[in-house]
């Protein structure tokens, strides 16, 4: 935040001086899909508050669009990939998650998943490489006097940009697989006994066998993550010219904005630089036309005349309508949060990614039933709908979650913006960063202390044994000598 | 919160309807010394917001005073103790901490400390017993339709009152020894590798020997706490007519309001129902007369004519004066927080309780120097003062802490009030309570899972060994048989 040098652009953007805030320069790294959709409400609020938002935009992107809005600045860079490569990769993932997985055994699923994720990570690295070889862009970034870089860490590279520009790094994240990023790199504690690994489909109320499953899930995901991240370790070390790891670089992030809250999450320990800001995109509903039906295919002949078809409709406004009794959802976090916001019980038909796990959260909190996408029949859906509509407990629980969601000291969007502006004002938030980052894993778990104390105890026992032995020997020897003398 | 039944008293107290809040009935359990002083700013704010605050006031109390304010209601009860018993106990503790300790070895200190704390806990139990045998008071409490009980847990009993009245329980706490209450009963995690035990005088940046010291400190304090709390375990079990522990009952608390913040604390993991609201009592300074000197003894003859004597003076206003260069303090949290609020570096002369540990926090953050009360000479104090006044780093660090203190999304007093009102609105905050409360210590640390997995591995290895052995035997046997046949 350099108030003097910013006065002119601030006056142009208009709002920052009126609102008595210093406006700053915010850099945003490329991301895709719902990750980008989730960044936007925060970016829009930052722009409204007078900040300059510059988005790093590659030539290959499905969701990010140069023409989408004029309120952001764009820095374009080229990558050795096309948008259709990206689309093919995404389709491959959907095909696997929604159809192929059903005809595979666990080992086949594991290897196929491993292969897909590996290819995805290789592709992600192409974006990083594209930017870091665009010298003119880098030059402009270095001269741009940025105050913070704001990113979803699922697309790595921001750690190197933050290091290169020497600016604070703020993450916004839904989850990583088994919370590997948050635990291994962010150092947030997660006892496997009551914190179910993200995407494990377990709840915080675990039986002995659940706890074994969770423990093994954490171990396998840790091994897989650390193995898969090796490509980033190498890339980061090569670029910086010193040995480092992806995780070490991630650990430098100032703030982690987690896109959930205790209406959705099971209560768990966390760190002072982790802020739970779930529901950023939620907003009150606007009025609706009388009947609605979103459908982009051909109009069925059997359709009743009182059913209208729309290519797209405002899901949030529909969920907020007082006559809405239930929400049939694929279980994405955004949809779930809109249902929580408006207190609507859910029928979940999860398809891929975190959707199954999300629906388990809602089911365990009594606000949803879950269908199996590949095996469900019409009757199952009807029964599920009847259950959430007719059994009042679903509505009551959805309303309870809604009350928890709304009743917080600060609105999630304001809280997210507050912490981004905080690191801009203070050039970071090192006072929230735990010393755990400077410990090895065995130091963190006090294994060296434990081993040392055990060694001391063993030594004391050994000396005690030796002394006792020598006493016994001496006593026996004396008594024998005495006997001999007698 | 029962809005309808509350309308009349609310209208009388005036503010709750205007401010669009439902006013409620808040019960406060007896506490003493700085614990009571720290409750008051929150209670006053609650009264200002239209709530009814009822304080449980025993006939023996030093700090709580029936005539102090008319804004609280009081429920009086008798205890088999006099105020002078209380004063004697307090004086005994001060004498030990400030003078006697210096002439004792570590073992003598441990046993004397153990004896003093034991007597204190016995005395505390007298208060609980006094209330629970005042049937008319209990009867009024049962009819009083209270919405929450708000307490400092250092004086136990509130857990039983909350259970008896079936109302939420909110704690406000500075620290317990080695955070035993927070860790063992509140289930907040504290890896001994980087979370120094409260009052250990260690920082979060520990050497190997510091980590050993911290590990042993936790272990010894856990053993001591659990041993000392046995009197409460028995009392609580007897009263409830079922086996329970003090810790189990404490674990039911809905919210823990911790009276520090990350300006003072080392960053550490915590739980969703732990809220760091340090600095509740801090406020802007008012103007001062020109020179000031608080002194209640006889006026020294050598006193310069430009030094004025006062029996009492407003410490906060003095700290907020722009000409104040340094603060000589005994290291109590309230004084330290006023210094942080106004960004004044400190010279600490800690005396007892948490004061030494508090000053270590400030020293490690570069905002203070520490004196030894019993060995310091005039020159040491002068040198210390010169250091914090002339070395700009002390002022810079004090200002940095001040900026951290002021720059939060919500004022600490508002945050404390928010969470008290939250549990009143929602009849608790169970959604913030971790499942760790329902696990044994070995389940929490996954030791049973670990043992099971080790057993499986051992079994597999054993079977593998047996099969291998039988194969070898069979092969050898065959080859021998063959040789014999040949």
Coordinates of C-alpha atoms in Angstrom, one line a residue, chain A residues 346-350 355-364 368-372:
Chain A
X346 CA -31.4 -31.4 -0.3
X347 CA -31.5 -34.5 -2.4
X348 CA -28.0 -35.1 -3.5
X349 CA -26.9 -36.9 -6.7
X350 CA -23.1 -36.5 -6.5
X355 CA -19.4 -33.8 -4.4
X356 CA -20.0 -37.2 -2.6
X357 CA -18.0 -36.0 0.4
X358 CA -20.0 -32.7 0.5
X359 CA -23.3 -34.6 0.5
X360 CA -22.1 -36.8 3.3
X361 CA -21.6 -33.6 5.4
X362 CA -25.1 -32.5 4.7
X363 CA -26.6 -36.0 5.3
X364 CA -24.7 -36.3 8.6
X368 CA -30.0 -34.2 3.0
X369 CA -30.5 -37.6 1.5
X370 CA -28.1 -39.1 -1.0
X371 CA -28.8 -40.9 -4.3
X372 CA -26.4 -43.1 -6.3

